[in-house]
Amino acid sequence: MPFIFPPETPIAVPVVGASDSIAVRRVYCVGRNYAAHAREMGFDPDREPPFFFCKPDNAVVPVAYDEMLELAYPAETKNYHYEAELVAVIGKTGSNVPLEQALDHVWGYAVGLDMTRRDLQMKMREMGRPWEIGKAFDESAPIGPIHPASQVGDFEQAGIWLTVNGETKQKSDVTHLIWSVAETVSYLSRFFKLEPGDLIYTGTPEGVGAVKRGDTIKVGVERLGELTVKIV
């Protein structure tokens, strides 16, 4: 079928140790999924049901381990924040997935960054409006190469960290997730039909903060390596 406008080439994230890549379908993000981060954002982190927001697939920017991504400081913000994240990659279609089967739907894992125009997000929150203007902008979701779960296992426990110009800003463990990867996948599948290529950014620990042009961010997850971003 001919198109008036040619469709975009899918965003492809490389797989570690393979020549193949995974095409990104949807990007789901879990809000306030570490208790200490919820507190620093002014919320009580009781175990209420998780909530989600989305980014467009073309917000994803793959970053190889041997490169430094130059990430442009975005327009219309004066408070540009980093958020270190473990990313789960869906590899199997599923709806209403039982908790005990949830990890069967996770093909792999990656290191991710949820970059945020915090001032715009907070303005929208105060007005009771959606967060897209603060969360879903261009190049707001850098991601490292994907590691197959068959090789690295699942992530009930793993350190997660982020540094800015060599100074540690975030340091935690995925054991502190309020909703585990399995719980998140199971719950999300009640509302959306999950498909291969869906990415789930599982939340960020405490220590989020602003960066400026010239700053270098390094973010890593145990067993998944570390990616590097420079703000320009």
mmCIF file of C-alpha atoms in Angstrom:
data_model
loop_
_atom_site.group_PDB
_atom_site.id
_atom_site.type_symbol
_atom_site.label_atom_id
_atom_site.label_comp_id
_atom_site.label_asym_id
_atom_site.label_seq_id
_atom_site.Cartn_x
_atom_site.Cartn_y
_atom_site.Cartn_z
ATOM 1 C CA MET A 1 0.000 0.000 0.000
ATOM 2 C CA PRO A 2 1.497 3.398 -0.942
ATOM 3 C CA PHE A 3 1.720 6.103 1.702
ATOM 4 C CA ILE A 4 1.399 9.868 1.320
ATOM 5 C CA PHE A 5 4.192 10.225 3.871
ATOM 6 C CA PRO A 6 6.712 7.378 4.143
ATOM 7 C CA PRO A 7 6.444 5.624 7.543
ATOM 8 C CA GLU A 8 9.326 6.113 9.929
ATOM 9 C CA THR A 9 11.934 3.405 10.303
ATOM 10 C CA PRO A 10 11.365 1.662 13.662
ATOM 11 C CA ILE A 11 13.688 2.564 16.518
ATOM 12 C CA ALA A 12 15.963 -0.454 16.898
ATOM 13 C CA VAL A 13 17.813 -1.276 20.130
ATOM 14 C CA PRO A 14 20.797 -3.639 19.738
ATOM 15 C CA VAL A 15 20.954 -6.953 21.585
ATOM 16 C CA VAL A 16 24.173 -7.786 23.418
ATOM 17 C CA GLY A 17 26.193 -10.512 21.691
ATOM 18 C CA ALA A 18 23.967 -10.640 18.605
ATOM 19 C CA SER A 19 23.720 -8.982 15.214
ATOM 20 C CA ASP A 20 19.968 -8.592 15.680
ATOM 21 C CA SER A 21 18.087 -5.695 17.235
ATOM 22 C CA ILE A 22 14.663 -5.263 18.817
ATOM 23 C CA ALA A 23 12.214 -2.786 17.291
ATOM 24 C CA VAL A 24 10.562 -0.589 19.890
ATOM 25 C CA ARG A 25 6.767 -0.738 19.961
ATOM 26 C CA ARG A 26 5.495 1.114 23.029
ATOM 27 C CA VAL A 27 7.251 2.735 25.981
ATOM 28 C CA TYR A 28 5.558 2.449 29.379
ATOM 29 C CA CYS A 29 6.985 4.165 32.473
ATOM 30 C CA VAL A 30 6.090 3.435 36.100
ATOM 31 C CA GLY A 31 5.677 6.499 38.285
ATOM 32 C CA ARG A 32 7.062 6.757 41.818
ATOM 33 C CA ASN A 33 8.035 3.091 42.146
ATOM 34 C CA TYR A 34 10.760 3.561 44.797
ATOM 35 C CA ALA A 35 9.560 4.666 48.242
ATOM 36 C CA ALA A 36 12.410 7.102 48.891
ATOM 37 C CA HIS A 37 11.890 8.792 45.512
ATOM 38 C CA ALA A 38 8.158 9.108 46.211
ATOM 39 C CA ARG A 39 9.026 10.885 49.464
ATOM 40 C CA GLU A 40 11.463 13.272 47.799
ATOM 41 C CA MET A 41 8.703 14.182 45.331
ATOM 42 C CA GLY A 42 6.317 14.907 48.200
ATOM 43 C CA PHE A 43 4.210 11.742 48.283
ATOM 44 C CA ASP A 44 3.461 9.014 50.815
ATOM 45 C CA PRO A 45 4.758 5.746 49.279
ATOM 46 C CA ASP A 46 2.111 3.339 50.500
ATOM 47 C CA ARG A 47 1.394 0.369 48.247
ATOM 48 C CA GLU A 48 -1.354 1.887 46.171
ATOM 49 C CA PRO A 49 -1.728 0.393 42.670
ATOM 50 C CA PRO A 50 1.077 1.442 40.312
ATOM 51 C CA PHE A 51 0.403 4.176 37.782
ATOM 52 C CA PHE A 52 1.882 4.628 34.340
ATOM 53 C CA PHE A 53 2.674 7.232 31.741
ATOM 54 C CA CYS A 54 3.932 6.691 28.206
ATOM 55 C CA LYS A 55 6.595 8.056 25.922
ATOM 56 C CA PRO A 56 6.513 7.775 22.125
ATOM 57 C CA ASP A 57 8.711 5.100 20.598
ATOM 58 C CA ASN A 58 10.872 7.746 18.916
ATOM 59 C CA ALA A 59 11.789 9.228 22.310
ATOM 60 C CA VAL A 60 14.059 6.185 22.684
ATOM 61 C CA VAL A 61 17.746 6.767 21.890
ATOM 62 C CA PRO A 62 19.968 3.639 21.824
ATOM 63 C CA VAL A 63 23.413 4.144 23.366
ATOM 64 C CA ALA A 64 26.234 1.645 22.817
ATOM 65 C CA TYR A 65 28.511 0.853 25.736
ATOM 66 C CA ASP A 66 31.560 2.154 23.867
ATOM 67 C CA GLU A 67 30.064 5.521 22.935
ATOM 68 C CA MET A 68 29.039 8.748 24.643
ATOM 69 C CA LEU A 69 25.660 10.069 23.549
ATOM 70 C CA GLU A 70 25.548 13.828 23.088
ATOM 71 C CA LEU A 71 22.080 14.737 24.309
ATOM 72 C CA ALA A 72 20.768 18.200 23.492
ATOM 73 C CA TYR A 73 19.393 20.265 26.376
ATOM 74 C CA PRO A 74 15.682 20.434 25.498
ATOM 75 C CA ALA A 75 13.645 23.526 24.768
ATOM 76 C CA GLU A 76 11.298 25.288 27.194
ATOM 77 C CA THR A 77 12.836 24.069 30.440
ATOM 78 C CA LYS A 78 15.169 25.405 33.098
ATOM 79 C CA ASN A 79 15.091 22.276 35.280
ATOM 80 C CA TYR A 80 16.222 19.234 33.270
ATOM 81 C CA HIS A 81 16.374 16.083 35.431
ATOM 82 C CA TYR A 82 17.913 12.613 35.141
ATOM 83 C CA GLU A 83 16.206 9.447 36.388
ATOM 84 C CA ALA A 84 18.118 6.133 36.372
ATOM 85 C CA GLU A 85 15.951 3.137 35.460
ATOM 86 C CA LEU A 86 15.946 -0.619 34.946
ATOM 87 C CA VAL A 87 14.121 -1.343 31.682
ATOM 88 C CA ALA A 88 12.216 -4.588 31.097
ATOM 89 C CA VAL A 89 11.722 -5.627 27.468
ATOM 90 C CA ILE A 90 8.580 -7.566 26.594
ATOM 91 C CA GLY A 91 9.006 -10.514 24.226
ATOM 92 C CA LYS A 92 5.650 -12.303 24.371
ATOM 93 C CA THR A 93 2.077 -11.168 23.756
ATOM 94 C CA GLY A 94 -0.099 -11.104 26.850
ATOM 95 C CA SER A 95 -3.245 -9.722 28.445
ATOM 96 C CA ASN A 96 -4.332 -10.284 32.059
ATOM 97 C CA VAL A 97 -1.075 -12.098 32.694
ATOM 98 C CA PRO A 98 -1.041 -13.998 36.029
ATOM 99 C CA LEU A 99 1.684 -12.878 38.406
ATOM 100 C CA GLU A 100 3.372 -16.279 38.398
ATOM 101 C CA GLN A 101 3.680 -16.129 34.580
ATOM 102 C CA ALA A 102 4.677 -12.474 34.266
ATOM 103 C CA LEU A 103 8.427 -12.975 33.938
ATOM 104 C CA ASP A 104 7.824 -15.423 31.078
ATOM 105 C CA HIS A 105 6.810 -12.358 29.072
ATOM 106 C CA VAL A 106 10.076 -10.496 29.756
ATOM 107 C CA TRP A 107 12.602 -11.174 26.990
ATOM 108 C CA GLY A 108 15.397 -9.051 28.388
ATOM 109 C CA TYR A 109 16.616 -6.058 30.354
ATOM 110 C CA ALA A 110 18.512 -2.832 29.728
ATOM 111 C CA VAL A 111 19.806 0.289 31.445
ATOM 112 C CA GLY A 112 17.642 3.334 30.834
ATOM 113 C CA LEU A 113 17.332 7.043 31.521
ATOM 114 C CA ASP A 114 14.005 8.819 31.917
ATOM 115 C CA MET A 115 14.988 12.420 31.181
ATOM 116 C CA THR A 116 12.439 14.904 32.483
ATOM 117 C CA ARG A 117 11.586 18.581 32.073
ATOM 118 C CA ARG A 118 10.795 18.763 35.766
ATOM 119 C CA ASP A 119 9.503 22.314 35.849
ATOM 120 C CA LEU A 120 7.003 21.555 33.093
ATOM 121 C CA GLN A 121 5.992 18.264 34.721
ATOM 122 C CA MET A 122 5.369 19.989 38.052
ATOM 123 C CA LYS A 123 3.374 22.760 36.397
ATOM 124 C CA MET A 124 1.151 20.202 34.694
ATOM 125 C CA ARG A 125 0.773 18.235 37.937
ATOM 126 C CA GLU A 126 -0.327 21.341 39.823
ATOM 127 C CA MET A 127 -2.908 22.050 37.109
ATOM 128 C CA GLY A 128 -4.165 18.451 37.082
ATOM 129 C CA ARG A 129 -3.080 17.996 33.478
ATOM 130 C CA PRO A 130 -1.195 15.151 31.723
ATOM 131 C CA TRP A 131 2.596 14.978 32.034
ATOM 132 C CA GLU A 132 3.496 14.521 28.361
ATOM 133 C CA ILE A 133 5.016 17.974 27.962
ATOM 134 C CA GLY A 134 7.461 17.154 30.768
ATOM 135 C CA LYS A 135 8.087 13.489 29.968
ATOM 136 C CA ALA A 136 7.367 12.581 26.332
ATOM 137 C CA PHE A 137 9.650 14.958 24.435
ATOM 138 C CA ASP A 138 12.333 14.156 21.854
ATOM 139 C CA GLU A 139 15.262 11.975 22.995
ATOM 140 C CA SER A 140 13.871 11.679 26.522
ATOM 141 C CA ALA A 141 14.499 7.927 26.860
ATOM 142 C CA PRO A 142 18.144 6.908 26.282
ATOM 143 C CA ILE A 143 18.666 3.148 26.595
ATOM 144 C CA GLY A 144 21.628 0.782 26.609
ATOM 145 C CA PRO A 145 21.894 -2.525 24.723
ATOM 146 C CA ILE A 146 19.393 -5.212 25.640
ATOM 147 C CA HIS A 147 20.578 -8.282 27.554
ATOM 148 C CA PRO A 148 18.514 -11.468 27.100
ATOM 149 C CA ALA A 149 16.975 -12.645 30.366
ATOM 150 C CA SER A 150 18.163 -16.134 29.445
ATOM 151 C CA GLN A 151 21.724 -14.878 29.960
ATOM 152 C CA VAL A 152 21.461 -12.370 32.829
ATOM 153 C CA GLY A 153 18.551 -13.822 34.775
ATOM 154 C CA ASP A 154 15.725 -11.829 36.296
ATOM 155 C CA PHE A 155 16.092 -8.750 38.437
ATOM 156 C CA GLU A 156 14.736 -9.295 41.908
ATOM 157 C CA GLN A 157 18.036 -7.891 43.182
ATOM 158 C CA ALA A 158 20.625 -5.652 41.466
ATOM 159 C CA GLY A 159 22.378 -2.398 42.208
ATOM 160 C CA ILE A 160 21.367 0.700 40.252
ATOM 161 C CA TRP A 161 23.371 3.927 40.213
ATOM 162 C CA LEU A 162 23.904 7.254 38.466
ATOM 163 C CA THR A 163 26.747 9.753 38.569
ATOM 164 C CA VAL A 164 27.053 13.300 37.260
ATOM 165 C CA ASN A 165 30.603 14.431 36.474
ATOM 166 C CA GLY A 166 31.890 11.532 38.579
ATOM 167 C CA GLU A 167 29.796 12.382 41.663
ATOM 168 C CA THR A 168 27.289 9.748 42.789
ATOM 169 C CA LYS A 169 23.731 11.103 42.717
ATOM 170 C CA GLN A 170 21.607 7.939 42.755
ATOM 171 C CA LYS A 171 22.550 4.642 44.386
ATOM 172 C CA SER A 172 20.022 1.967 45.272
ATOM 173 C CA ASP A 173 18.921 -1.574 44.496
ATOM 174 C CA VAL A 174 15.940 -2.923 42.578
ATOM 175 C CA THR A 175 14.945 -4.782 45.742
ATOM 176 C CA HIS A 176 13.555 -1.381 46.772
ATOM 177 C CA LEU A 177 11.030 -1.316 43.948
ATOM 178 C CA ILE A 178 7.568 -0.907 45.472
ATOM 179 C CA TRP A 179 6.163 -2.990 42.608
ATOM 180 C CA SER A 180 8.542 -5.662 41.294
ATOM 181 C CA VAL A 181 9.074 -6.284 37.602
ATOM 182 C CA ALA A 182 6.720 -9.272 37.724
ATOM 183 C CA GLU A 183 4.017 -7.328 39.578
ATOM 184 C CA THR A 184 4.359 -4.415 37.176
ATOM 185 C CA VAL A 185 4.051 -6.610 34.074
ATOM 186 C CA SER A 186 1.046 -8.457 35.484
ATOM 187 C CA TYR A 187 -0.767 -5.275 36.512
ATOM 188 C CA LEU A 188 -0.005 -3.376 33.292
ATOM 189 C CA SER A 189 -1.320 -6.280 31.209
ATOM 190 C CA ARG A 190 -4.758 -5.772 32.745
ATOM 191 C CA PHE A 191 -5.039 -2.443 30.943
ATOM 192 C CA PHE A 192 -2.936 -2.922 27.794
ATOM 193 C CA LYS A 193 -2.254 -5.884 25.565
ATOM 194 C CA LEU A 194 1.500 -6.278 25.883
ATOM 195 C CA GLU A 195 3.398 -7.093 22.705
ATOM 196 C CA PRO A 196 7.011 -7.930 21.766
ATOM 197 C CA GLY A 197 9.071 -4.771 21.614
ATOM 198 C CA ASP A 198 7.250 -3.000 24.439
ATOM 199 C CA LEU A 199 9.624 -1.357 26.921
ATOM 200 C CA ILE A 200 8.801 -0.839 30.580
ATOM 201 C CA TYR A 201 10.874 1.761 32.428
ATOM 202 C CA THR A 202 10.358 0.452 35.952
ATOM 203 C CA GLY A 203 10.937 3.600 38.023
ATOM 204 C CA THR A 204 13.793 5.559 39.550
ATOM 205 C CA PRO A 205 15.299 5.632 43.052
ATOM 206 C CA GLU A 206 15.863 8.737 45.144
ATOM 207 C CA GLY A 207 18.472 11.340 44.252
ATOM 208 C CA VAL A 208 17.004 12.807 41.085
ATOM 209 C CA GLY A 209 18.302 16.237 40.174
ATOM 210 C CA ALA A 210 19.039 18.783 37.488
ATOM 211 C CA VAL A 211 21.828 18.797 34.922
ATOM 212 C CA LYS A 212 23.187 21.561 32.717
ATOM 213 C CA ARG A 213 25.066 21.776 29.442
ATOM 214 C CA GLY A 214 28.507 20.220 29.726
ATOM 215 C CA ASP A 215 27.522 17.686 32.406
ATOM 216 C CA THR A 216 28.310 13.992 31.875
ATOM 217 C CA ILE A 217 25.881 11.388 33.178
ATOM 218 C CA LYS A 218 26.799 7.742 33.730
ATOM 219 C CA VAL A 219 23.993 5.349 34.644
ATOM 220 C CA GLY A 220 24.314 1.644 35.325
ATOM 221 C CA VAL A 221 22.564 -1.451 36.576
ATOM 222 C CA GLU A 222 24.395 -4.441 38.016
ATOM 223 C CA ARG A 223 24.873 -7.188 35.373
ATOM 224 C CA LEU A 224 23.805 -4.798 32.597
ATOM 225 C CA GLY A 225 26.724 -2.383 32.382
ATOM 226 C CA GLU A 226 26.774 1.397 32.206
ATOM 227 C CA LEU A 227 25.882 3.983 29.578
ATOM 228 C CA THR A 228 27.226 7.527 29.201
ATOM 229 C CA VAL A 229 25.409 10.712 28.184
ATOM 230 C CA LYS A 230 26.785 14.235 27.819
ATOM 231 C CA ILE A 231 24.403 17.180 27.903
ATOM 232 C CA VAL A 232 25.153 19.662 25.111
#
